[in-house]
Amino acid sequence: MRLDYLTIFPDYLAPLALSLPGKAQDRGLIDVHVHDLRQWTNDRHHTVDDTPYGGGAGMVMKPEPWGEAFDALEVDGATLVVTTPSGEPFTQALARDLATRERLVFACGRYEGIDQRVLDHAAGRVEVREVSIGDYVLNGGEVAALAITEAVVRLLPGFMGNSESLTEESHEDGLLEYPVYTKPASWRGLDVPDVLLSGDHGRISRWRRDQAERRTAERRPDLLHPSVAGSEWEVVAATRADAGELLTLQRACWLQEAIANDSVTGIPALHETLDDVVAWLADWTTFVVRSHGRLVGAVRGRMEDDAWDIGRIMVAPDLQGRGLGRLLLEHIQAVAPAAATSYVLFTGAGSADNLRMYKKAGFRLRRDLPAPPLAVVLTKPRR
Ligand code: JD8
């Protein structure tokens, strides 16, 4: 793969000669060329910027040097990667995609950015990918170009000693990394988890999968629930401050259950007070979802012997049917402690929609288990 970098700070890209990209060059896997944009200026001050049309702070990069650079580098047919805070998010999937290209040309801007006509012009000659490495503001595009280069080059065939390790990585399987340990087995009073010393590879991989899922659920629920990504729904841990809205949502949701099961007296959730909600928030691991600040969903879980007891799955009546219930059910399963060997929940015997959702999620009706009045119990083994 050939990689060209256009920048007014070529020294910023010196790391390309080091570590990973350096090794890749030595092995002929990549052919790196860093270019100072100023060589394509024609005035004695090598001017690359000017004031913005329409006014405003800062300077904008002039189009002419870029155009002449593209001509000199004969970029036609390549992929132009323009790093910019307004670009598409850089992800492992995009890294895998860019790793299939023959040639990448990185346009590293500075100042307030590059005159838009440079990109419009380039679009007629190359594939243009405007890419951002994250929702924060840098002073220029070089750091992003380095990050993207490292993520792409390490995916090139023949680069990683054992490609198997690639498949096990964060973001490769949509999960974050599981915790890792090495010698000594005990350090400053902290011991390596016994399962890792057991030699039981089945248990070890289940433990690692479980750790990866739990970390992902806690730190990046958006990765667990792609439907969340970009949606206004974010699953967060509940706090005491949510109690009032939880009580209100609970009453709204269980009114539907009362109608579905033709009973009000038989539904505890309908008779709880605010203090009751505050009390159970202290006993249960509880998550809520807010949409534009409004509490629209919730779920709770706690250990019951060796089962993870799931309950109070609530979805605001006006938002039902959009997958939020499924999202909450997936999330509460994902955060179950390692000790949980199965999941258990109950719902109204007449709650057809709930029963359909639970069965679709792998839960099975257990008429052999004792259930609260008007309710049925469902269980699901832990994978
Ligand atoms: C390229 C100029 C600075 C940005 C005015 C500060 C990427 N994730 C990212 N954050 N920031 C960048 C980035 C910033 C850049 C340039 C990339 C060129 N700037 C500008 C707009 C606001 N200054 C980035 N990838």
XYZ file of N, CA and C and ligand atoms in Angstrom, residues 83-85 109-113 131-134 136-141 144, ligand 1:
82
model
N -8.712 14.254 7.157
C -9.059 14.178 8.586
C -9.673 15.504 8.999
N -10.836 15.437 9.627
C -11.582 16.657 9.997
C -12.555 16.337 11.131
N -12.769 17.277 12.044
C -13.712 16.985 13.132
C -15.137 16.772 12.623
N -5.092 19.010 7.324
C -5.355 20.464 7.341
C -4.891 21.109 8.628
N -4.922 22.437 8.604
C -4.612 23.245 9.801
C -5.527 24.472 9.765
N -5.267 25.408 10.657
C -6.101 26.630 10.740
C -7.573 26.246 10.961
N -8.479 26.927 10.297
C -9.904 26.612 10.459
C -10.339 25.504 9.527
N -9.420 25.017 8.701
C -9.768 23.957 7.752
C -9.341 24.317 6.343
N -12.869 11.990 7.510
C -12.884 11.089 8.654
C -12.493 11.833 9.927
N -13.252 11.550 11.014
C -12.915 12.124 12.328
C -12.538 11.000 13.282
N -11.522 11.220 14.096
C -11.120 10.163 15.033
C -11.800 10.327 16.390
N -12.659 11.341 16.511
C -13.362 11.449 17.794
C -13.997 12.806 18.000
N -13.839 15.462 19.685
C -13.076 16.477 20.426
C -12.307 17.238 19.351
N -11.784 18.437 19.684
C -11.167 19.277 18.648
C -9.652 19.307 18.794
N -8.947 18.916 17.733
C -7.494 19.030 17.665
C -7.158 20.299 16.893
N -5.871 20.609 16.815
C -5.468 21.828 16.090
C -5.155 21.557 14.629
N -5.124 20.300 14.276
C -4.799 19.963 12.888
C -5.055 18.488 12.634
N -4.808 18.065 11.400
C -5.168 16.716 10.990
C -4.087 15.669 11.114
N -4.553 12.736 13.735
C -5.593 11.812 13.253
C -5.041 10.936 12.135
C -8.211 18.370 10.951
C -7.776 21.974 11.236
C -8.427 22.525 13.560
C -10.883 22.304 13.505
C -11.135 25.023 14.266
C -9.507 24.007 15.708
C -9.876 14.807 13.142
N -11.241 14.306 15.710
C -10.697 15.516 15.332
N -10.716 16.618 16.069
N -10.099 17.639 15.379
C -9.689 17.169 14.203
C -9.065 18.046 13.170
C -8.919 19.407 13.477
C -8.415 20.239 12.473
C -8.077 19.729 11.231
C -8.701 17.539 11.928
C -7.669 20.846 10.445
N -8.217 21.605 12.445
C -9.745 23.247 13.383
C -12.186 23.017 13.349
C -12.285 24.109 14.391
N -9.834 24.358 14.341
C -10.059 15.796 14.136
N -9.771 13.949 12.398
